[in-house]
């Protein structure tokens, strides 16, 4: 299937006109220190211009340092970070958490700031009010210009509907677990109906899809790797995938996805994997209590 993008620097447009590079580099589970630093350094060297991190990943310092050391102009980069659950108990706490992320990243602004989860364990009995209050602070951050876009992550339609009751600014992005094993069609449609761009984390199924014979078959036909087929599937599905790796070879490989197209038959085969691998966590029941690893 054809797509408009031809390279890592090609962009899509968010609802507010901000441009977002079509593939982001994921850093979930990349350890602060050499691991995250080298991964981001290699990604920038390979041509990625969109880097995704989060306060709770604990690696903002190394991610920021790699960005700084790259010498790439700030306006050529798109950097996302996320607000952690434990920092949402008040409006002021959100503003402080955001400022702390900027400090760790050594940046004056981020391109995208996301609420990481809709129903933190700490606020399970009052998530509706907490989300409304948090979003008010996110809107303030957006208006200050220190986040060029704001959004949500792991929100299901019912969480979005609830937020919609009080928002003044519609989230520009919803970042969700998304791959052929769990394509979440209802949620994707819901995002589209509100012009919310869908980002796909775990496009390789957090690694769980890398040994599927069906994908291997497709990969062989195209002389590509399984990872490349999965990233291409994400692009052709109109998502912005965020593949993660800590190996330079994989990081480069995952960027080589603009020289082939999947057929309708390939898409059908990939669709048959739905439900066969790890599924997204249920935000209403999953236990997310985790201290933020301040560095
Ligand atoms: P590693 O980080 O050791 O390089 P996802 O992006 O879905 O979260 O998947 C990330 C997982 O997939 C990581 O374990 C990563 O390994 C692995 N991975 C990423 N790219 C490739 C690739 N091209 N080939 C094989 N494994 C890969």
PDB file of C-alpha atoms in Angstrom, residues 6 16 20 43 50 90 105 120 124 139 165 178 186-187 201 225 227 251:
ATOM      1  CA  UNK A   6       9.472   8.549   1.791  1.00  0.00           C
ATOM      2  CA  UNK A  16      -2.948  22.365  15.468  1.00  0.00           C
ATOM      3  CA  UNK A  20       5.409  15.274  13.481  1.00  0.00           C
ATOM      4  CA  UNK A  43      18.963   6.834  16.176  1.00  0.00           C
ATOM      5  CA  UNK A  50      11.494  12.106  16.545  1.00  0.00           C
ATOM      6  CA  UNK A  90      -2.747  18.760  41.920  1.00  0.00           C
ATOM      7  CA  UNK A 105      16.037  16.770  29.211  1.00  0.00           C
ATOM      8  CA  UNK A 120      -3.803   5.645  37.827  1.00  0.00           C
ATOM      9  CA  UNK A 124      -9.037   5.042  40.730  1.00  0.00           C
ATOM     10  CA  UNK A 139      -3.701  23.288  28.502  1.00  0.00           C
ATOM     11  CA  UNK A 165     -16.842  17.225  29.012  1.00  0.00           C
ATOM     12  CA  UNK A 178      -0.829  -1.052  18.655  1.00  0.00           C
ATOM     13  CA  UNK A 186     -12.686   0.924  17.757  1.00  0.00           C
ATOM     14  CA  UNK A 187     -10.252   3.152  19.576  1.00  0.00           C
ATOM     15  CA  UNK A 201       3.910   2.065  20.827  1.00  0.00           C
ATOM     16  CA  UNK A 225      12.928  -8.318   8.125  1.00  0.00           C
ATOM     17  CA  UNK A 227      10.520  -5.801  12.200  1.00  0.00           C
ATOM     18  CA  UNK A 251      17.919   0.931  14.839  1.00  0.00           C
TER      19      UNK A 251
END
